[in-house]
């Protein structure tokens, strides 16, 4: 197997130590195994993207000596390497999930979803969407549309059983499907969200190992479900411990500024 890893920063902020650590692990693993390290820009969040953030990310990696084999400025055979240029690919994947029954169009309003959450909270039980406003066929969708509703596309997550994976860092991990929400993968305007986009890209770019911080561990069930529903083989997952604040087990915030210690 050819090892292919990736670092996929979002230009919603500047390069920080956690991102550098993730990039370094991916780069070292690819170099150790004679594979390729891919740089991909996850710029699906048009509202939060910062035009000024991209160049410092690229320049910072270059300054650190973390070079990439494919990506911005290098090209490659499985591009484009900006998610904003891959929208058609994501929409096609969303349609495939709808056609196979692994996703559905949901016409619930934010107020209706909030009411269900509050009802679950008052009853002391975890919130799990009732799918009351789901459209599993065209006739139902047309009825909701006639009421002036707009649909998002949600994953139809399993509600029984569990997902078991062997994490390269953490060992055996298990996720109960009943705890997973029906996550939105496509907005009402047709644009697709991160979880669908990253799974499609990792498959198309032939990523063999996903090495990332443990804060992404909770994302793994929905991403594995998307991959399996699309018929993709699962990559190897490796979730690294968080970068903690000095003298603490609290995650180091990129907004936190630490002053150097002084001695008398």
Tab-separated table of C-alpha atoms in Angstrom:
chain	number	residue	atom	x	y	z
A	1	UNK	CA	0.000	0.000	0.000
A	2	UNK	CA	1.228	3.464	-0.865
A	3	UNK	CA	1.072	5.742	2.156
A	4	UNK	CA	-0.671	9.023	1.444
A	5	UNK	CA	-1.354	11.518	4.234
A	6	UNK	CA	-2.822	14.980	4.186
A	7	UNK	CA	-2.977	18.226	6.087
A	8	UNK	CA	-6.167	20.170	5.403
A	9	UNK	CA	-6.122	23.578	7.121
A	10	UNK	CA	-9.072	25.924	6.959
A	11	UNK	CA	-8.272	29.571	6.085
A	12	UNK	CA	-10.700	30.779	8.756
A	13	UNK	CA	-7.696	31.566	10.923
A	14	UNK	CA	-3.923	31.612	10.918
A	15	UNK	CA	-1.541	28.693	11.311
A	16	UNK	CA	-1.171	27.707	14.980
A	17	UNK	CA	0.881	25.207	16.941
A	18	UNK	CA	-1.819	22.509	16.925
A	19	UNK	CA	-2.057	22.651	13.152
A	20	UNK	CA	1.716	22.622	12.804
A	21	UNK	CA	1.935	19.532	15.029
A	22	UNK	CA	-0.707	17.734	12.915
A	23	UNK	CA	1.050	18.687	9.688
A	24	UNK	CA	4.388	17.523	11.077
A	25	UNK	CA	3.081	14.078	12.079
A	26	UNK	CA	1.489	13.572	8.662
A	27	UNK	CA	4.617	14.780	6.856
A	28	UNK	CA	6.943	12.590	8.933
A	29	UNK	CA	4.746	9.499	8.524
A	30	UNK	CA	4.621	9.934	4.741
A	31	UNK	CA	8.365	10.525	4.515
A	32	UNK	CA	9.136	7.550	6.787
A	33	UNK	CA	7.159	5.205	4.535
A	34	UNK	CA	8.213	6.648	1.194
A	35	UNK	CA	4.740	7.982	0.531
A	36	UNK	CA	3.193	11.323	-0.387
A	37	UNK	CA	2.093	14.245	1.766
A	38	UNK	CA	-0.825	16.233	0.345
A	39	UNK	CA	-1.836	19.766	1.287
A	40	UNK	CA	-5.540	20.520	0.818
A	41	UNK	CA	-7.331	23.741	1.676
A	42	UNK	CA	-10.690	23.193	3.387
A	43	UNK	CA	-12.338	26.462	2.428
A	44	UNK	CA	-16.016	25.437	2.385
A	45	UNK	CA	-16.909	28.032	5.039
A	46	UNK	CA	-17.235	31.066	2.772
A	47	UNK	CA	-18.538	33.285	5.564
A	48	UNK	CA	-15.581	32.704	7.900
A	49	UNK	CA	-12.763	32.373	5.350
A	50	UNK	CA	-10.067	35.028	5.612
A	51	UNK	CA	-8.342	36.022	2.377
A	52	UNK	CA	-5.317	37.124	4.397
A	53	UNK	CA	-4.938	33.775	6.168
A	54	UNK	CA	-4.003	31.507	3.249
A	55	UNK	CA	-0.570	32.894	2.361
A	56	UNK	CA	0.698	32.811	5.980
A	57	UNK	CA	-0.362	29.143	6.194
A	58	UNK	CA	1.568	28.250	3.037
A	59	UNK	CA	4.545	30.404	3.988
A	60	UNK	CA	4.588	29.064	7.543
A	61	UNK	CA	4.749	25.454	6.400
A	62	UNK	CA	7.468	26.295	3.897
A	63	UNK	CA	9.468	28.157	6.563
A	64	UNK	CA	9.240	25.105	8.813
A	65	UNK	CA	10.529	22.868	6.017
A	66	UNK	CA	7.260	20.944	5.748
A	67	UNK	CA	7.038	20.533	1.989
A	68	UNK	CA	4.109	18.911	0.205
A	69	UNK	CA	4.076	16.650	-2.827
A	70	UNK	CA	0.656	17.719	-4.111
A	71	UNK	CA	-1.437	20.784	-3.438
A	72	UNK	CA	-1.371	24.574	-3.899
A	73	UNK	CA	1.566	25.610	-6.030
A	74	UNK	CA	2.496	21.999	-6.772
A	75	UNK	CA	-0.536	20.612	-8.603
A	76	UNK	CA	-1.144	16.893	-8.814
A	77	UNK	CA	-3.297	14.340	-10.592
A	78	UNK	CA	-6.195	14.299	-8.099
A	79	UNK	CA	-6.887	18.025	-7.752
A	80	UNK	CA	-8.182	20.612	-7.467
A	81	UNK	CA	-6.850	20.957	-3.940
A	82	UNK	CA	-9.218	23.705	-2.808
A	83	UNK	CA	-12.614	22.505	-1.597
A	84	UNK	CA	-14.248	25.630	-2.992
A	85	UNK	CA	-13.412	24.270	-6.464
A	86	UNK	CA	-14.903	20.824	-5.844
A	87	UNK	CA	-18.571	21.675	-5.180
A	88	UNK	CA	-19.930	19.593	-8.060
A	89	UNK	CA	-18.221	16.511	-6.655
A	90	UNK	CA	-19.856	16.986	-3.237
A	91	UNK	CA	-23.306	17.586	-4.681
A	92	UNK	CA	-23.015	14.379	-6.704
A	93	UNK	CA	-22.093	12.477	-3.522
A	94	UNK	CA	-25.101	13.967	-1.694
A	95	UNK	CA	-27.377	12.808	-4.517
A	96	UNK	CA	-25.847	9.337	-4.328
A	97	UNK	CA	-26.570	9.152	-0.588
A	98	UNK	CA	-30.157	10.289	-1.182
A	99	UNK	CA	-30.646	7.711	-3.921
A	100	UNK	CA	-29.317	4.883	-1.746
A	101	UNK	CA	-31.462	5.855	1.248
A	102	UNK	CA	-28.514	6.803	3.460
A	103	UNK	CA	-29.641	10.440	3.515
A	104	UNK	CA	-32.933	12.304	3.297
A	105	UNK	CA	-34.333	15.763	2.677
A	106	UNK	CA	-35.464	17.409	5.896
A	107	UNK	CA	-37.921	20.313	5.918
A	108	UNK	CA	-37.930	21.087	9.651
A	109	UNK	CA	-37.505	24.732	10.643
A	110	UNK	CA	-34.948	25.793	13.269
A	111	UNK	CA	-37.801	26.556	15.685
A	112	UNK	CA	-39.273	23.072	15.242
A	113	UNK	CA	-35.921	21.434	15.887
A	114	UNK	CA	-35.379	23.642	18.929
A	115	UNK	CA	-38.766	22.616	20.293
A	116	UNK	CA	-37.808	18.951	20.004
A	117	UNK	CA	-34.512	19.599	21.793
A	118	UNK	CA	-36.271	21.393	24.656
A	119	UNK	CA	-38.827	18.607	24.931
A	120	UNK	CA	-36.051	16.021	25.227
A	121	UNK	CA	-34.227	18.153	27.777
A	122	UNK	CA	-37.374	18.551	29.875
A	123	UNK	CA	-37.907	14.779	29.780
A	124	UNK	CA	-34.307	14.145	30.818
A	125	UNK	CA	-33.423	12.161	27.710
A	126	UNK	CA	-30.866	12.708	24.941
A	127	UNK	CA	-32.184	14.601	21.935
A	128	UNK	CA	-32.684	12.471	18.851
A	129	UNK	CA	-34.498	14.041	15.921
A	130	UNK	CA	-37.911	12.459	15.278
A	131	UNK	CA	-37.597	12.826	11.485
A	132	UNK	CA	-41.108	14.295	11.600
A	133	UNK	CA	-40.387	16.598	8.674
A	134	UNK	CA	-38.291	14.136	6.673
A	135	UNK	CA	-39.208	13.530	3.044
A	136	UNK	CA	-38.321	10.034	1.917
A	137	UNK	CA	-40.216	10.369	-1.374
A	138	UNK	CA	-40.981	13.063	-3.942
A	139	UNK	CA	-44.657	13.379	-2.982
A	140	UNK	CA	-43.803	14.257	0.625
A	141	UNK	CA	-41.138	16.700	-0.519
A	142	UNK	CA	-43.605	18.444	-2.820
A	143	UNK	CA	-46.128	18.738	0.023
A	144	UNK	CA	-43.584	20.388	2.315
A	145	UNK	CA	-42.387	22.667	-0.478
A	146	UNK	CA	-45.987	23.782	-1.075
A	147	UNK	CA	-45.998	24.985	2.542
A	148	UNK	CA	-43.043	27.240	1.727
A	149	UNK	CA	-40.481	25.075	3.479
A	150	UNK	CA	-36.888	24.611	2.339
A	151	UNK	CA	-34.937	21.390	2.760
A	152	UNK	CA	-31.498	20.485	3.980
A	153	UNK	CA	-30.012	17.043	3.389
A	154	UNK	CA	-29.361	14.963	6.499
A	155	UNK	CA	-27.638	11.647	6.991
A	156	UNK	CA	-30.018	8.847	7.955
A	157	UNK	CA	-27.820	7.487	10.722
A	158	UNK	CA	-28.321	3.978	12.108
A	159	UNK	CA	-30.074	3.833	15.479
A	160	UNK	CA	-28.974	0.376	16.553
A	161	UNK	CA	-25.620	-1.325	16.899
A	162	UNK	CA	-22.209	0.297	16.962
A	163	UNK	CA	-19.171	1.182	14.902
A	164	UNK	CA	-15.908	-0.459	15.981
A	165	UNK	CA	-12.584	0.769	14.632
A	166	UNK	CA	-8.924	0.110	15.358
A	167	UNK	CA	-7.282	3.489	15.878
A	168	UNK	CA	-3.540	3.467	15.205
A	169	UNK	CA	-2.924	5.535	18.351
A	170	UNK	CA	-5.824	4.797	20.703
A	171	UNK	CA	-6.429	1.142	19.849
A	172	UNK	CA	-9.961	-0.240	19.717
A	173	UNK	CA	-12.650	2.461	19.762
A	174	UNK	CA	-16.388	1.883	19.705
A	175	UNK	CA	-19.249	4.285	18.983
A	176	UNK	CA	-22.922	3.540	19.685
A	177	UNK	CA	-25.011	4.556	16.685
A	178	UNK	CA	-27.923	5.597	18.908
A	179	UNK	CA	-25.880	8.565	20.114
A	180	UNK	CA	-25.308	9.916	16.618
A	181	UNK	CA	-27.482	12.702	15.254
A	182	UNK	CA	-28.755	12.892	11.678
A	183	UNK	CA	-26.061	15.374	10.695
A	184	UNK	CA	-26.688	17.936	7.949
A	185	UNK	CA	-24.431	17.397	4.933
A	186	UNK	CA	-25.995	19.873	2.490
A	187	UNK	CA	-27.513	23.271	3.186
A	188	UNK	CA	-30.771	24.530	1.722
A	189	UNK	CA	-28.812	26.618	-0.804
A	190	UNK	CA	-27.175	23.457	-2.185
A	191	UNK	CA	-23.739	23.988	-0.675
A	192	UNK	CA	-22.204	21.034	1.162
A	193	UNK	CA	-20.670	20.902	4.604
A	194	UNK	CA	-17.286	19.813	5.891
A	195	UNK	CA	-18.045	16.223	6.872
A	196	UNK	CA	-19.250	15.218	3.421
A	197	UNK	CA	-16.562	17.210	1.631
A	198	UNK	CA	-13.647	15.830	3.622
A	199	UNK	CA	-14.753	12.202	3.137
A	200	UNK	CA	-15.159	12.660	-0.614
A	201	UNK	CA	-11.792	14.407	-0.877
A	202	UNK	CA	-9.950	11.820	1.202
A	203	UNK	CA	-11.312	9.105	-1.084
A	204	UNK	CA	-10.608	10.957	-4.330
A	205	UNK	CA	-7.107	11.887	-3.159
A	206	UNK	CA	-6.431	8.272	-2.102
A	207	UNK	CA	-5.578	9.173	1.490
A	208	UNK	CA	-4.472	6.017	3.303
A	209	UNK	CA	-3.987	7.415	6.826
A	210	UNK	CA	-5.917	10.208	8.545
A	211	UNK	CA	-3.721	11.522	11.341
A	212	UNK	CA	-5.353	14.287	13.374
A	213	UNK	CA	-6.011	15.580	16.899
A	214	UNK	CA	-8.286	13.622	19.228
A	215	UNK	CA	-10.869	16.433	19.165
A	216	UNK	CA	-11.846	14.999	15.768
A	217	UNK	CA	-12.482	11.538	17.211
A	218	UNK	CA	-16.174	12.372	17.696
A	219	UNK	CA	-16.408	13.188	13.974
A	220	UNK	CA	-15.256	9.714	13.004
A	221	UNK	CA	-18.612	7.853	13.183
A	222	UNK	CA	-20.415	10.189	10.804
A	223	UNK	CA	-17.447	10.284	8.436
A	224	UNK	CA	-17.062	6.508	8.476
A	225	UNK	CA	-20.811	6.172	7.841
A	226	UNK	CA	-20.571	8.512	4.842
A	227	UNK	CA	-17.581	6.625	3.449
A	228	UNK	CA	-19.166	3.205	3.841
A	229	UNK	CA	-22.482	4.425	2.415
A	230	UNK	CA	-20.658	5.701	-0.664
A	231	UNK	CA	-18.822	2.394	-1.039
A	232	UNK	CA	-15.426	3.769	-0.047
A	233	UNK	CA	-12.833	1.699	1.852
A	234	UNK	CA	-12.055	3.221	5.237
A	235	UNK	CA	-8.630	4.794	5.759
A	236	UNK	CA	-6.578	4.107	8.873
A	237	UNK	CA	-7.426	6.615	11.602
A	238	UNK	CA	-4.881	7.892	14.120
A	239	UNK	CA	-6.002	10.423	16.733
A	240	UNK	CA	-3.224	12.299	18.508
A	241	UNK	CA	-3.470	13.733	22.037
A	242	UNK	CA	-4.301	17.430	22.193
A	243	UNK	CA	-1.639	20.083	22.625
A	244	UNK	CA	-2.185	21.186	26.220
A	245	UNK	CA	-1.496	24.461	27.972
A	246	UNK	CA	1.787	24.463	29.905
A	247	UNK	CA	1.339	22.662	33.217
A	248	UNK	CA	-2.225	21.668	32.352
A	249	UNK	CA	-4.331	19.069	30.538
A	250	UNK	CA	-6.530	21.797	29.049
A	251	UNK	CA	-6.389	22.221	25.288
A	252	UNK	CA	-4.082	25.031	24.259
A	253	UNK	CA	-6.182	27.772	22.693
A	254	UNK	CA	-4.776	29.529	19.646
A	255	UNK	CA	-6.146	32.758	21.137
A	256	UNK	CA	-4.283	32.363	24.432
A	257	UNK	CA	-1.077	34.333	24.878
A	258	UNK	CA	1.466	33.092	27.414
A	259	UNK	CA	4.123	35.357	28.864
A	260	UNK	CA	7.599	33.883	29.329
A	261	UNK	CA	8.569	33.142	32.928
A	262	UNK	CA	10.972	35.509	34.545
A	263	UNK	CA	13.409	34.786	37.353
A	264	UNK	CA	14.599	37.118	40.069
